JSON list of C-alpha atoms in Angstrom, two decimals:
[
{"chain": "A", "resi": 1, "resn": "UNK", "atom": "CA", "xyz": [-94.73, 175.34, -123.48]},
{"chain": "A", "resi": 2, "resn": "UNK", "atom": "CA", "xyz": [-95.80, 172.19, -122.59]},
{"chain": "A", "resi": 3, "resn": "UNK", "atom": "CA", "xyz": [-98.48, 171.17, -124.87]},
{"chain": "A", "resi": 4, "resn": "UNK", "atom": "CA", "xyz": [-98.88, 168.16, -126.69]},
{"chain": "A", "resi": 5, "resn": "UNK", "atom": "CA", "xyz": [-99.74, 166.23, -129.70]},
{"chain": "A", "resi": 6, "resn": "UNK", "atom": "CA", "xyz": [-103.26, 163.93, -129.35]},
{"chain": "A", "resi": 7, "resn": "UNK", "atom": "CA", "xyz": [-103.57, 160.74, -131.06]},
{"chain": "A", "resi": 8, "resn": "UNK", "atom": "CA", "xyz": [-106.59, 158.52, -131.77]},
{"chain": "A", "resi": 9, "resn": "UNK", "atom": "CA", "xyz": [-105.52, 154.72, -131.80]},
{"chain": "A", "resi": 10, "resn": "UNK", "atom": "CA", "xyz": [-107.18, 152.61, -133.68]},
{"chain": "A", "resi": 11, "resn": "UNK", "atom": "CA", "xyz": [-106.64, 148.35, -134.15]},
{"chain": "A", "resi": 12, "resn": "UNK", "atom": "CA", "xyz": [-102.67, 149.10, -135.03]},
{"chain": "A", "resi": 13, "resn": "UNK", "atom": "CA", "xyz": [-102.41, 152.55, -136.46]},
{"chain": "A", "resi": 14, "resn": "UNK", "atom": "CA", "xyz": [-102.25, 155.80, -134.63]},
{"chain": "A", "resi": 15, "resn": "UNK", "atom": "CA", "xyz": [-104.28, 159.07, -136.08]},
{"chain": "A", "resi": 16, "resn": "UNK", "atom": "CA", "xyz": [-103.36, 162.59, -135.46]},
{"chain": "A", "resi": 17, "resn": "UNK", "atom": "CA", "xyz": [-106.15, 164.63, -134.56]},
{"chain": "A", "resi": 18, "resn": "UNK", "atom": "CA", "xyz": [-105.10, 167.64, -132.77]},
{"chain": "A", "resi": 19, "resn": "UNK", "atom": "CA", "xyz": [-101.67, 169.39, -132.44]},
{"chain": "A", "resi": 20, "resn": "UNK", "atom": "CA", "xyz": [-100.76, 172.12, -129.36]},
{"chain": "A", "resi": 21, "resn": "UNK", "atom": "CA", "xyz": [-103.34, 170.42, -126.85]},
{"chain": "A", "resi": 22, "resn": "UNK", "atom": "CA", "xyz": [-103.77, 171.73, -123.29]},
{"chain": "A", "resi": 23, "resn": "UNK", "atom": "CA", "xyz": [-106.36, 171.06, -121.72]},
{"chain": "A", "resi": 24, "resn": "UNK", "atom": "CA", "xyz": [-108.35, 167.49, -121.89]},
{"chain": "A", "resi": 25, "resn": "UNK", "atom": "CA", "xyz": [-111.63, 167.39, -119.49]},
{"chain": "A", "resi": 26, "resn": "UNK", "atom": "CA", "xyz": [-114.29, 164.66, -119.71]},
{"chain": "A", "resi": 27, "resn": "UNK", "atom": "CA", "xyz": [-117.81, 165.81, -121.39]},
{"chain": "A", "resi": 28, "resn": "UNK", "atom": "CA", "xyz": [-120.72, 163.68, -122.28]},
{"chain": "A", "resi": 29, "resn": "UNK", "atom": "CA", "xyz": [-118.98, 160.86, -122.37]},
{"chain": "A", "resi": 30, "resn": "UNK", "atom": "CA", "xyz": [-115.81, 161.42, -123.81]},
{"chain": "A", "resi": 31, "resn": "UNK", "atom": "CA", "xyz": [-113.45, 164.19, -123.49]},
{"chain": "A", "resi": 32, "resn": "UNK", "atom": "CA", "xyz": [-113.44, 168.12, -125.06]},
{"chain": "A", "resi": 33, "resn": "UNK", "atom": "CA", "xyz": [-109.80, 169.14, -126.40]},
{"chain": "A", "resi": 34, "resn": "UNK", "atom": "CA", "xyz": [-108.50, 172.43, -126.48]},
{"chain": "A", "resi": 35, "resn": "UNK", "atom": "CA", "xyz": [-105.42, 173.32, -127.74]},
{"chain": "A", "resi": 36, "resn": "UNK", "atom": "CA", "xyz": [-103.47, 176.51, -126.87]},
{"chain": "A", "resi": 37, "resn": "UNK", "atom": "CA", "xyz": [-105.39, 178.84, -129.94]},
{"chain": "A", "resi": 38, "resn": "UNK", "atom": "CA", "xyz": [-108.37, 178.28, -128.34]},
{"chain": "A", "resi": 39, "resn": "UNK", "atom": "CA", "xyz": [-109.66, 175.33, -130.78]},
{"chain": "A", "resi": 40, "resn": "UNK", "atom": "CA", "xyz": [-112.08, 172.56, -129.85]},
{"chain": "A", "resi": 41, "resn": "UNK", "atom": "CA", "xyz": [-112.54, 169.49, -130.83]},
{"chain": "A", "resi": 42, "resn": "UNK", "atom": "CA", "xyz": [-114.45, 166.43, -128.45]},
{"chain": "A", "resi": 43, "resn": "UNK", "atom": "CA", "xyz": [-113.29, 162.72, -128.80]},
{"chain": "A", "resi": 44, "resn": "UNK", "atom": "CA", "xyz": [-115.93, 159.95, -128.19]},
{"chain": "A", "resi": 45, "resn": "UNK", "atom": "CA", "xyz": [-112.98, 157.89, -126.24]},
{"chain": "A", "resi": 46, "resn": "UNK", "atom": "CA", "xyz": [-111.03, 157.17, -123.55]},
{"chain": "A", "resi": 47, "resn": "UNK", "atom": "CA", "xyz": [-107.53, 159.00, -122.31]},
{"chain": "A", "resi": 48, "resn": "UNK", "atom": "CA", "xyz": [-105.31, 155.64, -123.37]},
{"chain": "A", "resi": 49, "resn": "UNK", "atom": "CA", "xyz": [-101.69, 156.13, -122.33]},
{"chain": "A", "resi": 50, "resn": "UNK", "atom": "CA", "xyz": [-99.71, 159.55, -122.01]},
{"chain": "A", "resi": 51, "resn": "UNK", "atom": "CA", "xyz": [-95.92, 160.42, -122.86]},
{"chain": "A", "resi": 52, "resn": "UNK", "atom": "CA", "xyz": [-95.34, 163.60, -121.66]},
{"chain": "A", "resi": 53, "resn": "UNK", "atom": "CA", "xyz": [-92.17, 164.41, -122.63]},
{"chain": "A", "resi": 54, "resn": "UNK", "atom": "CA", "xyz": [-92.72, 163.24, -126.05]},
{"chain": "A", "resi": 55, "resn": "UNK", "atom": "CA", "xyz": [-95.51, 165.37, -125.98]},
{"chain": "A", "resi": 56, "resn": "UNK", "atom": "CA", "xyz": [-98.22, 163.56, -126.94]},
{"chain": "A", "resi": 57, "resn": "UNK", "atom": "CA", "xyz": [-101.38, 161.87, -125.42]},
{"chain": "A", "resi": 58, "resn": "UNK", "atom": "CA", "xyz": [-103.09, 158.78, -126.68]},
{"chain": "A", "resi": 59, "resn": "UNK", "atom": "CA", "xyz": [-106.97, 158.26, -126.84]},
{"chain": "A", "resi": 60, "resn": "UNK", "atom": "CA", "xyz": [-108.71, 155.14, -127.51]},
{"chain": "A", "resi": 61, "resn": "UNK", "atom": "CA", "xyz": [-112.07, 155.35, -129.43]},
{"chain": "A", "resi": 62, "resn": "UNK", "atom": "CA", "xyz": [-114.92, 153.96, -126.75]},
{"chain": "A", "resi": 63, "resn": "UNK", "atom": "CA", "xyz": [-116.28, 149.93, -127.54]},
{"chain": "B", "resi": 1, "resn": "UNK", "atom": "CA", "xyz": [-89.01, 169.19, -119.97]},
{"chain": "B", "resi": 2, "resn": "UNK", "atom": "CA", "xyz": [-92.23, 168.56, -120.11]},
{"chain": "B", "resi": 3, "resn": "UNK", "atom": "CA", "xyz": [-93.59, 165.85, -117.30]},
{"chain": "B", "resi": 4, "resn": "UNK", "atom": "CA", "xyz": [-96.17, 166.69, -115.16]},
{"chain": "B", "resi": 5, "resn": "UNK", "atom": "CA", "xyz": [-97.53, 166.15, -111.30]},
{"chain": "B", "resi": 6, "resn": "UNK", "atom": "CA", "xyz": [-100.09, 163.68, -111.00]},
{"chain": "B", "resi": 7, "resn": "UNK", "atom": "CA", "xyz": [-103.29, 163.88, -109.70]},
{"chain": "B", "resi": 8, "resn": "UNK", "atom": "CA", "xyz": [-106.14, 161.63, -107.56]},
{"chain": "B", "resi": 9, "resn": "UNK", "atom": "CA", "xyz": [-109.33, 163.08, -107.15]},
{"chain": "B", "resi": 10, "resn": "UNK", "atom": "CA", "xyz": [-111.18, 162.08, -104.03]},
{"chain": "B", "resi": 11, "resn": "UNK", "atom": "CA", "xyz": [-114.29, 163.80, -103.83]},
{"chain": "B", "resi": 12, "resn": "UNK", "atom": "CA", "xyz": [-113.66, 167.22, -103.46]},
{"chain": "B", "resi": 13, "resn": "UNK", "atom": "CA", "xyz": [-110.02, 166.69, -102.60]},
{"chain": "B", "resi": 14, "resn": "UNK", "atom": "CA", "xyz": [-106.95, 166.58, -105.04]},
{"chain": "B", "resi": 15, "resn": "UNK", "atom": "CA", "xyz": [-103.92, 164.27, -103.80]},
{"chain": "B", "resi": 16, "resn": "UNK", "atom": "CA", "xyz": [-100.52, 164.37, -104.93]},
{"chain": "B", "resi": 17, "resn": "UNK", "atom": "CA", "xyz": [-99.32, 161.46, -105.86]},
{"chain": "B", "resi": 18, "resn": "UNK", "atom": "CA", "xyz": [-96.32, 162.10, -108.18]},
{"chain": "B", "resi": 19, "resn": "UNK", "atom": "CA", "xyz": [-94.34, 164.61, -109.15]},
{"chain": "B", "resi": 20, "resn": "UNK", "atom": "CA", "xyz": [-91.98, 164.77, -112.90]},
{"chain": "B", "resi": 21, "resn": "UNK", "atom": "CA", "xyz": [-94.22, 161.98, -114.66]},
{"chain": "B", "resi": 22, "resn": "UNK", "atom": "CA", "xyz": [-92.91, 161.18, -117.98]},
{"chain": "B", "resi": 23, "resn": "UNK", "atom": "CA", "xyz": [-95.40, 158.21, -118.70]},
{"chain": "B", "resi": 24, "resn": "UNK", "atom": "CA", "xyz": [-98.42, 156.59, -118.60]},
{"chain": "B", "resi": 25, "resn": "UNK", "atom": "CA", "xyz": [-99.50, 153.84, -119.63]},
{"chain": "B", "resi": 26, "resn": "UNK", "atom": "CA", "xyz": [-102.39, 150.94, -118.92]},
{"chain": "B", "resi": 27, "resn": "UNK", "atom": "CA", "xyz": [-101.66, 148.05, -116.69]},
{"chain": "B", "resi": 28, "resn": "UNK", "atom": "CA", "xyz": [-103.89, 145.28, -114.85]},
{"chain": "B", "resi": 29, "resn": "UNK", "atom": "CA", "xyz": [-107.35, 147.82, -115.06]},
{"chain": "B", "resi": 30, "resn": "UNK", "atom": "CA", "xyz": [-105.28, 150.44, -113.95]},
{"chain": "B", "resi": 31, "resn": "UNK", "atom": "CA", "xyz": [-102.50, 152.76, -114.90]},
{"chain": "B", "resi": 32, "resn": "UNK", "atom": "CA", "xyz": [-98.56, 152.73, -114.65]},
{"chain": "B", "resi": 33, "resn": "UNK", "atom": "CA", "xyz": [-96.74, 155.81, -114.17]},
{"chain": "B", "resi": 34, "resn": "UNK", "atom": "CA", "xyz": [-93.38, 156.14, -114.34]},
{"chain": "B", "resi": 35, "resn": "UNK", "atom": "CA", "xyz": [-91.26, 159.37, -113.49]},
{"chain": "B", "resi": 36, "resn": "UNK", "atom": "CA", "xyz": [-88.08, 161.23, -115.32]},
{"chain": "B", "resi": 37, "resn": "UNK", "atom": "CA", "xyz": [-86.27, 159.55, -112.68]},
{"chain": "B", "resi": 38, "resn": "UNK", "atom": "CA", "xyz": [-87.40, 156.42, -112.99]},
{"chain": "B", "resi": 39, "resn": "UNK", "atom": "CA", "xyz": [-89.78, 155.65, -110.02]},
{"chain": "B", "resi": 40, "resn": "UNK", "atom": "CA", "xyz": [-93.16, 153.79, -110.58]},
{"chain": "B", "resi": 41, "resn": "UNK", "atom": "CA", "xyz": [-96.03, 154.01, -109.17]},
{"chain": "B", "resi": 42, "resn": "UNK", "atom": "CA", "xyz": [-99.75, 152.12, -109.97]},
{"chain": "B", "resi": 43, "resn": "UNK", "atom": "CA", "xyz": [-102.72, 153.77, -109.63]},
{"chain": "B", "resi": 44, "resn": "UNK", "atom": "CA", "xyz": [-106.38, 151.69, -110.01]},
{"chain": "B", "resi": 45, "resn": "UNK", "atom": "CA", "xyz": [-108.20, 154.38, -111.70]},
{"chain": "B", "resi": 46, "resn": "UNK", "atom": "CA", "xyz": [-108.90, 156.68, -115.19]},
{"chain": "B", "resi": 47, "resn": "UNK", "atom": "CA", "xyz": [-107.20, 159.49, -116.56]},
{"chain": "B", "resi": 48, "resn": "UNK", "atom": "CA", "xyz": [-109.44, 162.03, -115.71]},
{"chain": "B", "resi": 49, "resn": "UNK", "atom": "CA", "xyz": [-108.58, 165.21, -117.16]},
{"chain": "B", "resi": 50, "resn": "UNK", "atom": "CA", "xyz": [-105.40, 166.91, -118.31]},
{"chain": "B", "resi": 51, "resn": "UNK", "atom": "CA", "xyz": [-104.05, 170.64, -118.05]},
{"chain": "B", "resi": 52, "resn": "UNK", "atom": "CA", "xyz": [-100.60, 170.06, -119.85]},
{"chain": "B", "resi": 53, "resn": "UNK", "atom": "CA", "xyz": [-99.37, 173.65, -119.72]},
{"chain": "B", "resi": 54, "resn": "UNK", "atom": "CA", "xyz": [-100.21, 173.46, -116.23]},
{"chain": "B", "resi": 55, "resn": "UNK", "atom": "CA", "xyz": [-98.30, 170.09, -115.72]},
{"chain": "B", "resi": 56, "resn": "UNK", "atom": "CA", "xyz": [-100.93, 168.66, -113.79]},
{"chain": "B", "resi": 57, "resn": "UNK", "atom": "CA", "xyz": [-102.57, 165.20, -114.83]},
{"chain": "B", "resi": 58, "resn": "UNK", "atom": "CA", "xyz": [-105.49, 164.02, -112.91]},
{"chain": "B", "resi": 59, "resn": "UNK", "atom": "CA", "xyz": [-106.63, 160.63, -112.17]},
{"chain": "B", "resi": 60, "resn": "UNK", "atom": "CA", "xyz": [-110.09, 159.35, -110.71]},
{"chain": "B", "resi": 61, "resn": "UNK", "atom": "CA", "xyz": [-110.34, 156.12, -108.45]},
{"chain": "B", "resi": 62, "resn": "UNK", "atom": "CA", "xyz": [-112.20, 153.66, -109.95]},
{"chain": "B", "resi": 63, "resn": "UNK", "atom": "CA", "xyz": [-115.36, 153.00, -108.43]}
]
């Protein structure tokens, strides 16, 4: 499975905020996560940078 | 392995525009992708959406 890890980065640190992610598709403004159990969660950013086969996708929170 | 075919949306039209993508990453308004192998490509646009157990990352031209 090819799923990944999302991260919020903010200044110099990076936040975890959802694990198992598959889909990412823009909404209001920002973007709606789901992950593979079905959870949601929406991020009030942009899609930053991606490494894939680290698994894990960077957001940046919008200005 | 876990990279991913990207993406541009044109309308109602989806271009391939790389195939294995490991990462992405911001460059000069745009983005940067680079491939398991190694090849770059730039694209002037936004991450659009994601569908990572699909392996499909879509981009939108800036406008």
């Amino acid at each position: 499975m090819c799923e990944a890890s999302a991260y919020i980065i903010d200044g110099e640190s990076e936040e975890l905020i959802m694990e198992a992610v598959d889909t990412v598709d823009p909404e209001d403004g920002g973007f709606k996560l789901t992950n593979i159990f079905g959870e949601q969660k929406f991020i009030n950013g942009v899609i930053y940078s991606l490494s894939l086969v680290d698994h894990k996708v960077f957001f940046k929170k919008s200005s």
